[in-house]
Amino acid sequence: MSFCFNFDVPEQTTNPDGVDGNDLHNRKKVNAAKPVSKNIRQPMLKPAKEHLPLSDLQLAISDAVTETVTIGILPPLHFLNETVFEKTASEREDNEKILSRTAEQRSDLISGVYEGGLKVWECTYDLLELIEKDGETFEGKAVLDLGSGAGLLGILALKRGAGQVHFQDYNSTVIEQLTMPNAILNCQEDDEEKELSQQPLLAKCRFFSGDWSTFLAFVKKEEPELKYDIILTSETIYNTAYYPVLHETLHKLLAPDGLIYLATKSHYFGVGGGLHLFETFVEQRGVFSLNHLWDGEQGLQRHVVALRFKMAKDS
Ligand SMILES: C[S@@+](CC[C@H](N)C(=O)[O-])C[C@H]1O[C@@H](n2cnc3c(N)ncnc32)[C@H](O)[C@@H]1O
């Protein structure tokens, strides 16, 4: 099934902090004579929530159709088959109405409603390949899969020895129906018979839904303070209106010597964001240094970059 980007949220009038609104969103709608701010779509606030993996999930995946991706020496990663997931959408709980709306609108994104987490996006595979080549082990590290969708990046970290892995997605439906089942699928392999609560790998995971600002406020309340050694994030910079809150989340949650892996396309047609605009934004903020780890060859407009806190000497 082929999908497209689709924005059906009413336009807002505020220019989000620090974002240059020129030609950021739907290019066709930008009228140079009008104030740029009219064309900015503000992110909606979806309250953050933590989700607990319940045992009926174990039952739900027992006859699920799954796929496996194996990249080089990485452990195999299992996940629910997308097509079957789509086909069974009408039988699933759909409190957020995203399963029905994405099917109706044949859309991969409905800004502020559904942010695309129901499928595995291609830059996830780029980042998996880079991790395979670079040999990141995650051993004992606290890892956040930000904008996790299916959660393959966080699951890899888990399988490679991370001390804890947190998954965050905008949509609770994605977390409950895709991310958690996928995590369970991968944890079960070693420990088929055990109850969920007794599975050691799963005990290292936590799952959150909600938009980045409420997620940040939610986890900042934790004692001791929560900081991540590694933040993995793929295909999350397509909407420039989200840059301020995304940047703030990364800034506040990364450990001082932590590392962010970001996989992205150069440009998201029809949405407006992309690596160049994000790099400019990051540079203007002056908090992180950004290095290219992998750039797709000509015609393959995809990249993996790393962000770290700037050293005092850089600032
Ligand atoms: C295009 S999907 C990518 C999913 C996954 N990382 C992948 O590569 O397959 C973008 C993800 O970013 C997250 N996201 C985007 N905007 C967000 C926002 N404003 N607040 C919270 N999450 C957001 C959504 O959870 C969504 O799953």
PDB file of N, CA, C and O and ligand atoms in Angstrom, residues 115-117 119-121 124 147-149 168-170 210-212 234-236 238 242, ligand 1:
ATOM      1  N   GLU A 115       1.773  10.505  13.868  1.00  0.00           N
ATOM      2  CA  GLU A 115       3.096  10.958  13.425  1.00  0.00           C
ATOM      3  C   GLU A 115       3.914   9.854  12.757  1.00  0.00           C
ATOM      4  O   GLU A 115       5.136   9.903  12.734  1.00  0.00           O
ATOM      5  N   GLY A 116       3.260   8.837  12.256  1.00  0.00           N
ATOM      6  CA  GLY A 116       3.956   7.927  11.339  1.00  0.00           C
ATOM      7  C   GLY A 116       4.545   6.664  11.938  1.00  0.00           C
ATOM      8  O   GLY A 116       5.262   5.939  11.253  1.00  0.00           O
ATOM      9  N   GLY A 117       4.250   6.393  13.206  1.00  0.00           N
ATOM     10  CA  GLY A 117       4.923   5.286  13.886  1.00  0.00           C
ATOM     11  C   GLY A 117       4.477   3.882  13.509  1.00  0.00           C
ATOM     12  O   GLY A 117       5.080   2.908  13.958  1.00  0.00           O
ATOM     13  N   LYS A 119       4.727   2.270  10.736  1.00  0.00           N
ATOM     14  CA  LYS A 119       5.550   1.503   9.797  1.00  0.00           C
ATOM     15  C   LYS A 119       7.028   1.722  10.117  1.00  0.00           C
ATOM     16  O   LYS A 119       7.379   2.670  10.818  1.00  0.00           O
ATOM     17  N   VAL A 120       7.859   0.858   9.586  1.00  0.00           N
ATOM     18  CA  VAL A 120       9.305   1.030   9.778  1.00  0.00           C
ATOM     19  C   VAL A 120       9.805   1.903   8.622  1.00  0.00           C
ATOM     20  O   VAL A 120       9.681   1.536   7.458  1.00  0.00           O
ATOM     21  N   TRP A 121      10.387   3.036   8.947  1.00  0.00           N
ATOM     22  CA  TRP A 121      10.866   3.970   7.922  1.00  0.00           C
ATOM     23  C   TRP A 121      12.291   3.598   7.511  1.00  0.00           C
ATOM     24  O   TRP A 121      13.054   3.067   8.316  1.00  0.00           O
ATOM     25  N   THR A 124      15.692   3.982   9.461  1.00  0.00           N
ATOM     26  CA  THR A 124      15.955   3.037  10.560  1.00  0.00           C
ATOM     27  C   THR A 124      16.972   1.997  10.107  1.00  0.00           C
ATOM     28  O   THR A 124      17.911   1.656  10.834  1.00  0.00           O
ATOM     29  N   GLY A 147      10.842   8.751  19.311  1.00  0.00           N
ATOM     30  CA  GLY A 147      10.023   8.632  18.102  1.00  0.00           C
ATOM     31  C   GLY A 147      10.182   7.231  17.558  1.00  0.00           C
ATOM     32  O   GLY A 147      10.464   7.014  16.380  1.00  0.00           O
ATOM     33  N   SER A 148       9.985   6.263  18.438  1.00  0.00           N
ATOM     34  CA  SER A 148      10.419   4.878  18.177  1.00  0.00           C
ATOM     35  C   SER A 148       9.641   4.172  17.074  1.00  0.00           C
ATOM     36  O   SER A 148      10.189   3.305  16.405  1.00  0.00           O
ATOM     37  N   GLY A 149       8.361   4.496  16.912  1.00  0.00           N
ATOM     38  CA  GLY A 149       7.551   3.690  15.994  1.00  0.00           C
ATOM     39  C   GLY A 149       7.652   2.234  16.390  1.00  0.00           C
ATOM     40  O   GLY A 149       7.488   1.881  17.571  1.00  0.00           O
ATOM     41  N   GLN A 168       9.819   5.936  23.158  1.00  0.00           N
ATOM     42  CA  GLN A 168       8.814   7.014  23.167  1.00  0.00           C
ATOM     43  C   GLN A 168       8.207   7.119  21.784  1.00  0.00           C
ATOM     44  O   GLN A 168       8.924   7.123  20.782  1.00  0.00           O
ATOM     45  N   ASP A 169       6.888   7.183  21.717  1.00  0.00           N
ATOM     46  CA  ASP A 169       6.224   7.480  20.453  1.00  0.00           C
ATOM     47  C   ASP A 169       5.101   8.477  20.726  1.00  0.00           C
ATOM     48  O   ASP A 169       4.534   8.502  21.816  1.00  0.00           O
ATOM     49  N   TYR A 170       4.774   9.282  19.746  1.00  0.00           N
ATOM     50  CA  TYR A 170       3.690  10.258  19.898  1.00  0.00           C
ATOM     51  C   TYR A 170       2.376   9.555  20.240  1.00  0.00           C
ATOM     52  O   TYR A 170       1.627   9.988  21.105  1.00  0.00           O
ATOM     53  N   GLY A 210       3.070  10.267  23.898  1.00  0.00           N
ATOM     54  CA  GLY A 210       2.843  11.697  24.129  1.00  0.00           C
ATOM     55  C   GLY A 210       3.791  12.539  23.310  1.00  0.00           C
ATOM     56  O   GLY A 210       4.793  12.044  22.798  1.00  0.00           O
ATOM     57  N   ASP A 211       3.459  13.812  23.187  1.00  0.00           N
ATOM     58  CA  ASP A 211       4.342  14.686  22.403  1.00  0.00           C
ATOM     59  C   ASP A 211       5.593  14.991  23.221  1.00  0.00           C
ATOM     60  O   ASP A 211       5.626  14.810  24.436  1.00  0.00           O
ATOM     61  N   TRP A 212       6.621  15.474  22.519  1.00  0.00           N
ATOM     62  CA  TRP A 212       7.926  15.606  23.159  1.00  0.00           C
ATOM     63  C   TRP A 212       7.912  16.547  24.369  1.00  0.00           C
ATOM     64  O   TRP A 212       8.626  16.310  25.331  1.00  0.00           O
ATOM     65  N   SER A 234      15.180   8.198  14.485  1.00  0.00           N
ATOM     66  CA  SER A 234      15.165   8.045  13.029  1.00  0.00           C
ATOM     67  C   SER A 234      13.916   8.684  12.435  1.00  0.00           C
ATOM     68  O   SER A 234      12.798   8.449  12.926  1.00  0.00           O
ATOM     69  N   GLU A 235      14.116   9.512  11.423  1.00  0.00           N
ATOM     70  CA  GLU A 235      13.024  10.149  10.660  1.00  0.00           C
ATOM     71  C   GLU A 235      12.105  10.956  11.578  1.00  0.00           C
ATOM     72  O   GLU A 235      10.884  10.818  11.547  1.00  0.00           O
ATOM     73  N   THR A 236      12.724  11.815  12.359  1.00  0.00           N
ATOM     74  CA  THR A 236      11.956  12.623  13.305  1.00  0.00           C
ATOM     75  C   THR A 236      12.122  14.123  13.067  1.00  0.00           C
ATOM     76  O   THR A 236      11.630  14.929  13.841  1.00  0.00           O
ATOM     77  N   TYR A 238      11.219  15.857  10.198  1.00  0.00           N
ATOM     78  CA  TYR A 238      10.499  16.241   8.973  1.00  0.00           C
ATOM     79  C   TYR A 238       9.682  17.516   9.146  1.00  0.00           C
ATOM     80  O   TYR A 238       9.334  18.157   8.185  1.00  0.00           O
ATOM     81  N   TYR A 242       8.420  21.356  14.956  1.00  0.00           N
ATOM     82  CA  TYR A 242       8.778  20.559  16.138  1.00  0.00           C
ATOM     83  C   TYR A 242      10.224  20.759  16.579  1.00  0.00           C
ATOM     84  O   TYR A 242      10.631  20.225  17.607  1.00  0.00           O
TER      85      TYR A 242
HETATM   86  C1  LIG B   1       8.182   9.063  10.671  1.00  0.00           C
HETATM   87  S1  LIG B   1       7.988   8.316  12.217  1.00  0.00           S
HETATM   88  C2  LIG B   1       9.499   7.389  12.374  1.00  0.00           C
HETATM   89  C3  LIG B   1       9.333   6.163  13.217  1.00  0.00           C
HETATM   90  C4  LIG B   1      10.607   5.345  13.446  1.00  0.00           C
HETATM   91  N1  LIG B   1      11.605   6.110  14.144  1.00  0.00           N
HETATM   92  C5  LIG B   1      11.160   4.808  12.155  1.00  0.00           C
HETATM   93  O1  LIG B   1      12.200   5.287  11.678  1.00  0.00           O
HETATM   94  O2  LIG B   1      10.592   3.876  11.617  1.00  0.00           O
HETATM   95  C6  LIG B   1       8.293   9.706  13.265  1.00  0.00           C
HETATM   96  C7  LIG B   1       8.192   9.412  14.751  1.00  0.00           C
HETATM   97  O3  LIG B   1       8.518  10.587  15.463  1.00  0.00           O
HETATM   98  C8  LIG B   1       7.645  10.769  16.549  1.00  0.00           C
HETATM   99  N2  LIG B   1       7.233  12.176  16.625  1.00  0.00           N
HETATM  100  C9  LIG B   1       7.170  13.056  15.604  1.00  0.00           C
HETATM  101  N3  LIG B   1       6.784  14.250  16.049  1.00  0.00           N
HETATM  102  C10 LIG B   1       6.609  14.129  17.387  1.00  0.00           C
HETATM  103  C11 LIG B   1       6.229  15.037  18.419  1.00  0.00           C
HETATM  104  N4  LIG B   1       5.962  16.316  18.165  1.00  0.00           N
HETATM  105  N5  LIG B   1       6.158  14.578  19.681  1.00  0.00           N
HETATM  106  C12 LIG B   1       6.448  13.282  19.939  1.00  0.00           C
HETATM  107  N6  LIG B   1       6.812  12.370  19.014  1.00  0.00           N
HETATM  108  C13 LIG B   1       6.889  12.802  17.751  1.00  0.00           C
HETATM  109  C14 LIG B   1       6.450   9.873  16.323  1.00  0.00           C
HETATM  110  O4  LIG B   1       6.311   9.123  17.443  1.00  0.00           O
HETATM  111  C15 LIG B   1       6.799   9.017  15.136  1.00  0.00           C
HETATM  112  O5  LIG B   1       6.765   7.677  15.437  1.00  0.00           O
END
